[in-house]
PDB file of C-alpha atoms and ligand atoms in Angstrom:
ATOM      1  CA  MET A   1      13.838 -25.751 -21.480  1.00  0.00           C
ATOM      2  CA  PHE A   2      15.767 -25.884 -24.452  1.00  0.00           C
ATOM      3  CA  VAL A   3      17.412 -22.473 -25.581  1.00  0.00           C
ATOM      4  CA  PHE A   4      19.505 -21.697 -28.739  1.00  0.00           C
ATOM      5  CA  ALA A   5      20.142 -18.888 -30.821  1.00  0.00           C
ATOM      6  CA  HIS A   6      19.524 -18.871 -35.083  1.00  0.00           C
ATOM      7  CA  ILE A   7      21.418 -17.029 -36.939  1.00  0.00           C
ATOM      8  CA  SER A   8      21.597 -17.202 -40.796  1.00  0.00           C
ATOM      9  CA  ASP A   9      23.470 -15.897 -44.133  1.00  0.00           C
ATOM     10  CA  THR A  10      26.561 -14.491 -42.847  1.00  0.00           C
ATOM     11  CA  HIS A  11      27.984 -14.742 -46.780  1.00  0.00           C
ATOM     12  CA  LEU A  12      31.789 -14.676 -45.500  1.00  0.00           C
ATOM     13  CA  GLY A  13      33.772 -13.026 -48.441  1.00  0.00           C
ATOM     14  CA  GLN A  14      30.939 -11.151 -49.682  1.00  0.00           C
ATOM     15  CA  ASP A  15      32.692  -8.253 -51.339  1.00  0.00           C
ATOM     16  CA  ARG A  16      30.990  -4.981 -51.254  1.00  0.00           C
ATOM     17  CA  ALA A  17      34.004  -3.027 -52.318  1.00  0.00           C
ATOM     18  CA  ASP A  18      35.562  -3.760 -49.406  1.00  0.00           C
ATOM     19  CA  GLY A  19      37.650  -7.261 -49.875  1.00  0.00           C
ATOM     20  CA  GLY A  20      34.541  -8.759 -47.295  1.00  0.00           C
ATOM     21  CA  ALA A  21      35.526  -6.390 -44.511  1.00  0.00           C
ATOM     22  CA  ARG A  22      31.654  -5.739 -43.889  1.00  0.00           C
ATOM     23  CA  ALA A  23      30.419  -9.375 -43.945  1.00  0.00           C
ATOM     24  CA  LEU A  24      33.690 -10.339 -41.375  1.00  0.00           C
ATOM     25  CA  GLU A  25      32.648  -7.250 -39.343  1.00  0.00           C
ATOM     26  CA  ARG A  26      28.894  -8.414 -38.940  1.00  0.00           C
ATOM     27  CA  THR A  27      29.494 -11.941 -38.519  1.00  0.00           C
ATOM     28  CA  GLU A  28      32.063 -11.135 -35.504  1.00  0.00           C
ATOM     29  CA  ARG A  29      29.810  -8.581 -34.006  1.00  0.00           C
ATOM     30  CA  VAL A  30      27.132 -11.446 -33.738  1.00  0.00           C
ATOM     31  CA  LEU A  31      29.377 -14.258 -32.482  1.00  0.00           C
ATOM     32  CA  ARG A  32      30.642 -11.843 -30.116  1.00  0.00           C
ATOM     33  CA  ALA A  33      27.385 -10.740 -28.560  1.00  0.00           C
ATOM     34  CA  LEU A  34      26.751 -14.701 -28.284  1.00  0.00           C
ATOM     35  CA  ASP A  35      29.874 -15.308 -26.693  1.00  0.00           C
ATOM     36  CA  ALA A  36      29.293 -12.291 -24.162  1.00  0.00           C
ATOM     37  CA  LEU A  37      25.753 -13.547 -22.963  1.00  0.00           C
ATOM     38  CA  PRO A  38      25.640 -14.034 -19.140  1.00  0.00           C
ATOM     39  CA  GLY A  39      23.592 -16.898 -19.557  1.00  0.00           C
ATOM     40  CA  GLU A  40      24.141 -20.403 -21.124  1.00  0.00           C
ATOM     41  CA  LEU A  41      22.836 -21.543 -24.432  1.00  0.00           C
ATOM     42  CA  ASP A  42      21.951 -24.700 -25.252  1.00  0.00           C
ATOM     43  CA  ALA A  43      23.087 -24.324 -28.836  1.00  0.00           C
ATOM     44  CA  VAL A  44      23.608 -21.807 -31.780  1.00  0.00           C
ATOM     45  CA  VAL A  45      22.331 -23.043 -35.410  1.00  0.00           C
ATOM     46  CA  HIS A  46      23.308 -21.263 -38.427  1.00  0.00           C
ATOM     47  CA  THR A  47      21.228 -22.043 -41.389  1.00  0.00           C
ATOM     48  CA  GLY A  48      23.407 -21.474 -44.467  1.00  0.00           C
ATOM     49  CA  ASP A  49      25.122 -19.045 -46.770  1.00  0.00           C
ATOM     50  CA  VAL A  50      27.905 -19.326 -44.355  1.00  0.00           C
ATOM     51  CA  THR A  51      30.073 -17.888 -47.056  1.00  0.00           C
ATOM     52  CA  ASP A  52      29.314 -15.659 -50.298  1.00  0.00           C
ATOM     53  CA  HIS A  53      31.465 -17.601 -52.988  1.00  0.00           C
ATOM     54  CA  GLY A  54      32.095 -20.831 -51.369  1.00  0.00           C
ATOM     55  CA  THR A  55      35.908 -20.833 -51.510  1.00  0.00           C
ATOM     56  CA  PRO A  56      38.468 -22.809 -49.301  1.00  0.00           C
ATOM     57  CA  GLU A  57      39.512 -19.053 -48.263  1.00  0.00           C
ATOM     58  CA  GLU A  58      36.566 -18.011 -46.849  1.00  0.00           C
ATOM     59  CA  TYR A  59      35.898 -21.531 -45.114  1.00  0.00           C
ATOM     60  CA  ALA A  60      38.660 -20.566 -43.172  1.00  0.00           C
ATOM     61  CA  GLN A  61      37.630 -17.697 -42.458  1.00  0.00           C
ATOM     62  CA  ALA A  62      34.206 -19.265 -41.353  1.00  0.00           C
ATOM     63  CA  ALA A  63      35.834 -22.103 -39.473  1.00  0.00           C
ATOM     64  CA  LYS A  64      38.350 -19.780 -37.206  1.00  0.00           C
ATOM     65  CA  LEU A  65      34.916 -17.608 -36.394  1.00  0.00           C
ATOM     66  CA  LEU A  66      32.323 -20.396 -35.659  1.00  0.00           C
ATOM     67  CA  GLY A  67      34.965 -22.595 -33.816  1.00  0.00           C
ATOM     68  CA  ALA A  68      35.959 -20.044 -31.591  1.00  0.00           C
ATOM     69  CA  SER A  69      32.392 -19.610 -30.197  1.00  0.00           C
ATOM     70  CA  ARG A  70      31.951 -20.938 -26.695  1.00  0.00           C
ATOM     71  CA  HIS A  71      28.594 -22.072 -27.817  1.00  0.00           C
ATOM     72  CA  THR A  72      28.340 -25.612 -29.641  1.00  0.00           C
ATOM     73  CA  VAL A  73      27.594 -24.007 -33.411  1.00  0.00           C
ATOM     74  CA  LEU A  74      25.705 -26.527 -35.843  1.00  0.00           C
ATOM     75  CA  HIS A  75      25.358 -25.345 -39.588  1.00  0.00           C
ATOM     76  CA  CYS A  76      24.263 -26.307 -42.935  1.00  0.00           C
ATOM     77  CA  PRO A  77      24.765 -25.085 -46.026  1.00  0.00           C
ATOM     78  CA  GLY A  78      22.891 -22.470 -48.443  1.00  0.00           C
ATOM     79  CA  ASN A  79      23.198 -21.597 -51.804  1.00  0.00           C
ATOM     80  CA  HIS A  80      26.055 -19.661 -51.660  1.00  0.00           C
ATOM     81  CA  ASP A  81      28.238 -22.451 -49.964  1.00  0.00           C
ATOM     82  CA  ALA A  82      29.946 -25.464 -51.774  1.00  0.00           C
ATOM     83  CA  ARG A  83      30.028 -28.754 -50.478  1.00  0.00           C
ATOM     84  CA  GLY A  84      33.493 -29.903 -51.027  1.00  0.00           C
ATOM     85  CA  PRO A  85      35.090 -26.594 -49.350  1.00  0.00           C
ATOM     86  CA  TYR A  86      32.558 -26.821 -46.679  1.00  0.00           C
ATOM     87  CA  ARG A  87      33.288 -30.310 -45.744  1.00  0.00           C
ATOM     88  CA  ALA A  88      36.581 -29.903 -45.503  1.00  0.00           C
ATOM     89  CA  ALA A  89      37.468 -26.626 -43.651  1.00  0.00           C
ATOM     90  CA  LEU A  90      33.956 -26.896 -41.089  1.00  0.00           C
ATOM     91  CA  LEU A  91      33.224 -30.728 -40.938  1.00  0.00           C
ATOM     92  CA  ASP A  92      36.788 -32.089 -41.294  1.00  0.00           C
ATOM     93  CA  GLY A  93      35.901 -34.053 -44.321  1.00  0.00           C
ATOM     94  CA  ASP A  94      36.548 -35.106 -47.792  1.00  0.00           C
ATOM     95  CA  PRO A  95      36.902 -31.970 -50.420  1.00  0.00           C
ATOM     96  CA  ASP A  96      36.120 -34.430 -53.378  1.00  0.00           C
ATOM     97  CA  ASP A  97      32.969 -34.993 -51.963  1.00  0.00           C
ATOM     98  CA  SER A  98      29.782 -33.659 -53.349  1.00  0.00           C
ATOM     99  CA  ALA A  99      26.759 -35.292 -51.865  1.00  0.00           C
ATOM    100  CA  PRO A 100      24.671 -33.325 -49.680  1.00  0.00           C
ATOM    101  CA  VAL A 101      25.667 -32.115 -46.409  1.00  0.00           C
ATOM    102  CA  ASN A 102      23.158 -34.042 -44.076  1.00  0.00           C
ATOM    103  CA  ARG A 103      24.325 -33.990 -40.062  1.00  0.00           C
ATOM    104  CA  LEU A 104      22.126 -35.314 -37.270  1.00  0.00           C
ATOM    105  CA  HIS A 105      23.109 -33.804 -33.899  1.00  0.00           C
ATOM    106  CA  VAL A 106      21.926 -35.363 -30.715  1.00  0.00           C
ATOM    107  CA  LEU A 107      22.268 -32.882 -27.639  1.00  0.00           C
ATOM    108  CA  PRO A 108      21.318 -33.749 -24.110  1.00  0.00           C
ATOM    109  CA  GLY A 109      17.624 -31.782 -24.689  1.00  0.00           C
ATOM    110  CA  ALA A 110      16.639 -32.147 -28.330  1.00  0.00           C
ATOM    111  CA  THR A 111      17.884 -33.148 -31.896  1.00  0.00           C
ATOM    112  CA  PHE A 112      18.807 -31.460 -34.469  1.00  0.00           C
ATOM    113  CA  ALA A 113      18.792 -32.562 -38.219  1.00  0.00           C
ATOM    114  CA  MET A 114      20.600 -30.071 -40.396  1.00  0.00           C
ATOM    115  CA  CYS A 115      19.719 -30.888 -44.019  1.00  0.00           C
ATOM    116  CA  ASP A 116      21.037 -29.569 -47.316  1.00  0.00           C
ATOM    117  CA  SER A 117      18.817 -28.050 -49.428  1.00  0.00           C
ATOM    118  CA  SER A 118      21.065 -26.726 -51.931  1.00  0.00           C
ATOM    119  CA  ILE A 119      21.345 -27.692 -55.533  1.00  0.00           C
ATOM    120  CA  PRO A 120      25.148 -27.354 -56.618  1.00  0.00           C
ATOM    121  CA  GLY A 121      25.463 -24.097 -59.139  1.00  0.00           C
ATOM    122  CA  ARG A 122      21.431 -23.022 -58.481  1.00  0.00           C
ATOM    123  CA  GLY A 123      20.109 -20.542 -56.227  1.00  0.00           C
ATOM    124  CA  ASP A 124      16.946 -22.514 -55.619  1.00  0.00           C
ATOM    125  CA  GLY A 125      16.530 -24.883 -53.212  1.00  0.00           C
ATOM    126  CA  TYR A 126      15.475 -29.020 -53.090  1.00  0.00           C
ATOM    127  CA  LEU A 127      15.944 -31.717 -50.438  1.00  0.00           C
ATOM    128  CA  ASP A 128      16.813 -34.466 -52.546  1.00  0.00           C
ATOM    129  CA  ASP A 129      15.464 -38.523 -51.983  1.00  0.00           C
ATOM    130  CA  ALA A 130      18.706 -39.619 -50.275  1.00  0.00           C
ATOM    131  CA  THR A 131      18.322 -36.554 -47.962  1.00  0.00           C
ATOM    132  CA  LEU A 132      14.797 -37.216 -47.199  1.00  0.00           C
ATOM    133  CA  ASP A 133      15.573 -40.900 -46.776  1.00  0.00           C
ATOM    134  CA  TRP A 134      18.264 -40.101 -44.396  1.00  0.00           C
ATOM    135  CA  LEU A 135      15.981 -37.288 -42.583  1.00  0.00           C
ATOM    136  CA  ASP A 136      13.122 -39.704 -42.189  1.00  0.00           C
ATOM    137  CA  ALA A 137      15.792 -42.721 -40.720  1.00  0.00           C
ATOM    138  CA  ALA A 138      17.444 -40.043 -38.616  1.00  0.00           C
ATOM    139  CA  LEU A 139      14.041 -39.153 -36.981  1.00  0.00           C
ATOM    140  CA  ALA A 140      12.805 -42.613 -36.447  1.00  0.00           C
ATOM    141  CA  GLY A 141      15.790 -42.898 -34.742  1.00  0.00           C
ATOM    142  CA  ALA A 142      16.055 -40.084 -32.398  1.00  0.00           C
ATOM    143  CA  HIS A 143      14.962 -39.813 -28.875  1.00  0.00           C
ATOM    144  CA  ARG A 144      10.837 -39.439 -29.277  1.00  0.00           C
ATOM    145  CA  ASP A 145      10.778 -37.796 -25.500  1.00  0.00           C
ATOM    146  CA  ARG A 146      13.109 -34.729 -26.834  1.00  0.00           C
ATOM    147  CA  PRO A 147      12.090 -32.212 -29.555  1.00  0.00           C
ATOM    148  CA  ALA A 148      13.397 -32.596 -32.866  1.00  0.00           C
ATOM    149  CA  PHE A 149      14.167 -29.617 -34.699  1.00  0.00           C
ATOM    150  CA  VAL A 150      14.495 -30.126 -38.916  1.00  0.00           C
ATOM    151  CA  CYS A 151      16.700 -27.191 -40.154  1.00  0.00           C
ATOM    152  CA  PHE A 152      17.377 -26.409 -44.274  1.00  0.00           C
ATOM    153  CA  HIS A 153      18.601 -23.018 -45.907  1.00  0.00           C
ATOM    154  CA  HIS A 154      15.511 -22.765 -48.226  1.00  0.00           C
ATOM    155  CA  PRO A 155      11.888 -21.889 -47.053  1.00  0.00           C
ATOM    156  CA  PRO A 156       9.621 -24.454 -48.380  1.00  0.00           C
ATOM    157  CA  LEU A 157       7.172 -21.898 -48.982  1.00  0.00           C
ATOM    158  CA  ARG A 158       6.456 -18.526 -50.451  1.00  0.00           C
ATOM    159  CA  LEU A 159       7.673 -15.537 -47.876  1.00  0.00           C
ATOM    160  CA  HIS A 160       6.178 -12.887 -50.262  1.00  0.00           C
ATOM    161  CA  GLY A 161       9.848 -11.302 -50.916  1.00  0.00           C
ATOM    162  CA  GLN A 162      10.109 -11.014 -54.611  1.00  0.00           C
ATOM    163  CA  TYR A 163      13.666 -11.283 -54.207  1.00  0.00           C
ATOM    164  CA  VAL A 164      13.337 -15.007 -52.372  1.00  0.00           C
ATOM    165  CA  ASP A 165      10.196 -16.580 -53.167  1.00  0.00           C
ATOM    166  CA  PRO A 166      11.497 -17.829 -56.807  1.00  0.00           C
ATOM    167  CA  ILE A 167      14.322 -19.364 -55.635  1.00  0.00           C
ATOM    168  CA  ARG A 168      13.116 -21.122 -52.724  1.00  0.00           C
ATOM    169  CA  GLN A 169      12.837 -25.100 -51.557  1.00  0.00           C
ATOM    170  CA  PHE A 170      10.843 -26.851 -53.874  1.00  0.00           C
ATOM    171  CA  GLY A 171       9.266 -30.123 -53.984  1.00  0.00           C
ATOM    172  CA  GLU A 172       7.860 -29.370 -50.501  1.00  0.00           C
ATOM    173  CA  GLU A 173       5.479 -31.803 -50.642  1.00  0.00           C
ATOM    174  CA  ARG A 174       7.534 -34.829 -49.690  1.00  0.00           C
ATOM    175  CA  LEU A 175       9.051 -32.752 -46.751  1.00  0.00           C
ATOM    176  CA  ALA A 176       5.725 -32.264 -45.530  1.00  0.00           C
ATOM    177  CA  ALA A 177       5.455 -35.963 -45.838  1.00  0.00           C
ATOM    178  CA  VAL A 178       8.073 -37.000 -43.865  1.00  0.00           C
ATOM    179  CA  VAL A 179       8.028 -34.683 -40.803  1.00  0.00           C
ATOM    180  CA  GLU A 180       4.157 -35.635 -40.541  1.00  0.00           C
ATOM    181  CA  ARG A 181       5.508 -39.452 -39.761  1.00  0.00           C
ATOM    182  CA  HIS A 182       7.422 -38.150 -36.664  1.00  0.00           C
ATOM    183  CA  PRO A 183       5.318 -36.494 -34.017  1.00  0.00           C
ATOM    184  CA  HIS A 184       8.978 -35.269 -32.106  1.00  0.00           C
ATOM    185  CA  VAL A 185       9.219 -33.047 -34.594  1.00  0.00           C
ATOM    186  CA  ALA A 186       8.843 -29.279 -33.078  1.00  0.00           C
ATOM    187  CA  ALA A 187       9.584 -26.824 -35.592  1.00  0.00           C
ATOM    188  CA  LEU A 188      10.929 -26.219 -38.863  1.00  0.00           C
ATOM    189  CA  LEU A 189      14.273 -23.617 -39.138  1.00  0.00           C
ATOM    190  CA  CYS A 190      15.714 -21.687 -42.764  1.00  0.00           C
ATOM    191  CA  GLY A 191      17.151 -19.026 -43.244  1.00  0.00           C
ATOM    192  CA  HIS A 192      18.051 -17.749 -46.804  1.00  0.00           C
ATOM    193  CA  SER A 193      15.002 -14.621 -46.395  1.00  0.00           C
ATOM    194  CA  HIS A 194      17.659 -12.551 -45.112  1.00  0.00           C
ATOM    195  CA  THR A 195      14.527 -10.920 -43.369  1.00  0.00           C
ATOM    196  CA  PRO A 196      12.809 -12.971 -40.135  1.00  0.00           C
ATOM    197  CA  ALA A 197       9.336 -14.470 -40.854  1.00  0.00           C
ATOM    198  CA  VAL A 198       7.373 -16.895 -38.816  1.00  0.00           C
ATOM    199  CA  THR A 199       4.711 -19.244 -40.545  1.00  0.00           C
ATOM    200  CA  ALA A 200       3.369 -23.046 -40.528  1.00  0.00           C
ATOM    201  CA  PHE A 201       4.551 -25.897 -42.387  1.00  0.00           C
ATOM    202  CA  ALA A 202       3.113 -29.323 -42.074  1.00  0.00           C
ATOM    203  CA  GLY A 203       1.215 -28.221 -39.165  1.00  0.00           C
ATOM    204  CA  LEU A 204       4.066 -27.259 -37.341  1.00  0.00           C
ATOM    205  CA  PRO A 205       5.900 -23.775 -36.904  1.00  0.00           C
ATOM    206  CA  LEU A 206       8.505 -22.747 -39.670  1.00  0.00           C
ATOM    207  CA  VAL A 207      10.762 -19.464 -38.525  1.00  0.00           C
ATOM    208  CA  ALA A 208      13.115 -18.254 -40.934  1.00  0.00           C
ATOM    209  CA  ALA A 209      15.881 -16.395 -39.275  1.00  0.00           C
ATOM    210  CA  PRO A 210      17.167 -12.637 -40.507  1.00  0.00           C
ATOM    211  CA  GLY A 211      20.043 -12.255 -42.255  1.00  0.00           C
ATOM    212  CA  VAL A 212      23.602 -11.380 -40.659  1.00  0.00           C
ATOM    213  CA  VAL A 213      24.835  -9.678 -43.533  1.00  0.00           C
ATOM    214  CA  SER A 214      21.651  -7.822 -45.156  1.00  0.00           C
ATOM    215  CA  SER A 215      17.922  -7.340 -44.930  1.00  0.00           C
ATOM    216  CA  LEU A 216      15.223  -7.942 -47.617  1.00  0.00           C
ATOM    217  CA  ARG A 217      12.913  -4.988 -47.909  1.00  0.00           C
ATOM    218  CA  MET A 218       9.344  -6.297 -48.570  1.00  0.00           C
ATOM    219  CA  PRO A 219       7.696  -5.313 -51.418  1.00  0.00           C
ATOM    220  CA  TRP A 220       5.090  -2.551 -49.963  1.00  0.00           C
ATOM    221  CA  GLU A 221       8.354  -1.219 -47.931  1.00  0.00           C
ATOM    222  CA  GLY A 222       9.796   0.167 -51.354  1.00  0.00           C
ATOM    223  CA  GLU A 223      13.287  -0.743 -52.514  1.00  0.00           C
ATOM    224  CA  GLN A 224      16.494   1.753 -52.217  1.00  0.00           C
ATOM    225  CA  ASN A 225      18.663   0.311 -54.429  1.00  0.00           C
ATOM    226  CA  GLY A 226      17.350  -3.190 -54.904  1.00  0.00           C
ATOM    227  CA  PRO A 227      15.535  -5.236 -52.676  1.00  0.00           C
ATOM    228  CA  LEU A 228      18.528  -5.925 -50.143  1.00  0.00           C
ATOM    229  CA  ASP A 229      19.013  -3.398 -47.494  1.00  0.00           C
ATOM    230  CA  TYR A 230      22.845  -3.141 -46.423  1.00  0.00           C
ATOM    231  CA  GLU A 231      22.346  -0.469 -43.817  1.00  0.00           C
ATOM    232  CA  LEU A 232      19.871  -1.951 -41.356  1.00  0.00           C
ATOM    233  CA  PRO A 233      22.110  -3.788 -38.781  1.00  0.00           C
ATOM    234  CA  PRO A 234      22.337  -7.566 -38.370  1.00  0.00           C
ATOM    235  CA  MET A 235      19.653  -9.715 -36.318  1.00  0.00           C
ATOM    236  CA  LEU A 236      19.442 -13.011 -34.943  1.00  0.00           C
ATOM    237  CA  ALA A 237      16.698 -15.417 -33.502  1.00  0.00           C
ATOM    238  CA  TYR A 238      16.338 -17.005 -30.114  1.00  0.00           C
ATOM    239  CA  HIS A 239      14.215 -19.843 -29.691  1.00  0.00           C
ATOM    240  CA  VAL A 240      13.073 -21.442 -26.695  1.00  0.00           C
ATOM    241  CA  HIS A 241      11.409 -25.047 -26.356  1.00  0.00           C
ATOM    242  CA  ASP A 242       9.451 -25.515 -23.193  1.00  0.00           C
ATOM    243  CA  ASP A 243       6.083 -27.180 -22.168  1.00  0.00           C
ATOM    244  CA  GLY A 244       6.031 -28.725 -25.900  1.00  0.00           C
ATOM    245  CA  ARG A 245       5.705 -25.140 -27.415  1.00  0.00           C
ATOM    246  CA  LEU A 246       8.292 -23.023 -29.535  1.00  0.00           C
ATOM    247  CA  THR A 247       8.908 -19.454 -28.949  1.00  0.00           C
ATOM    248  CA  THR A 248      10.993 -17.050 -30.768  1.00  0.00           C
ATOM    249  CA  HIS A 249      12.467 -14.002 -30.010  1.00  0.00           C
ATOM    250  CA  PHE A 250      14.230 -11.410 -32.292  1.00  0.00           C
ATOM    251  CA  ARG A 251      17.094  -9.523 -31.579  1.00  0.00           C
ATOM    252  CA  VAL A 252      18.413  -6.057 -33.265  1.00  0.00           C
ATOM    253  CA  LEU A 253      22.332  -5.908 -32.885  1.00  0.00           C
ATOM    254  CA  PRO A 254      22.847  -2.169 -33.277  1.00  0.00           C
TER     255      PRO A 254
HETATM  256 FE1  FE2 B   1      21.591 -15.545 -48.378  1.00  0.00          FE
HETATM  257 FE1  FE2 B   2      20.970 -18.165 -49.808  1.00  0.00          FE
END
């Protein structure tokens, strides 16, 4: 059994006229809750929009928070992130390197391909050809007897939120062709939606984590001051992979 937490969209530095205090408090609350668990997690996955503006100051905050977790934290950038500062602060990499931030993590019980679906300067997403080639090779080289999780920020299909659907990940048929070649892929995990959602993609589970910093109201729920709700509490997902099957539990953190 492989058990891991899935968080997303911490948007550190998001200034709701409070200098980023609210985003920081909510991110700390979530990470503290994970650290305080009496049981063990095999990993914590963050599917992007780690920061709100992609500044070095915001990444310094992110590095401190994520680095202090007692768990193994895996992450990928979102549309609010910036590759150079992300690399420098979170991966000890070259701040001038603007290539996609793609990382493979081989853990004892599972493989995680953390893919960069961001397009610098834009809100929508795309896995470019270099990223898909990298993913194909990474999955081909991964242990076939362990589940592989393909993670990125932008959902590669509509989730029915008017705010997010126009800036989802496009070119998704290319991603489907890659994952269909690798039967050990167990699921695809994303963020960006700011609402927990479960659907299927290429015959596999696709789970979008809820947002830490805010929650998206669906069209039929009505909108108070816009589609994003800043009052609903942060949430997270727990994924369990067992007997060849993924089960997801969602938790509200009041
Ligand atoms: Fe976001
Ligand atoms: Fe996003």
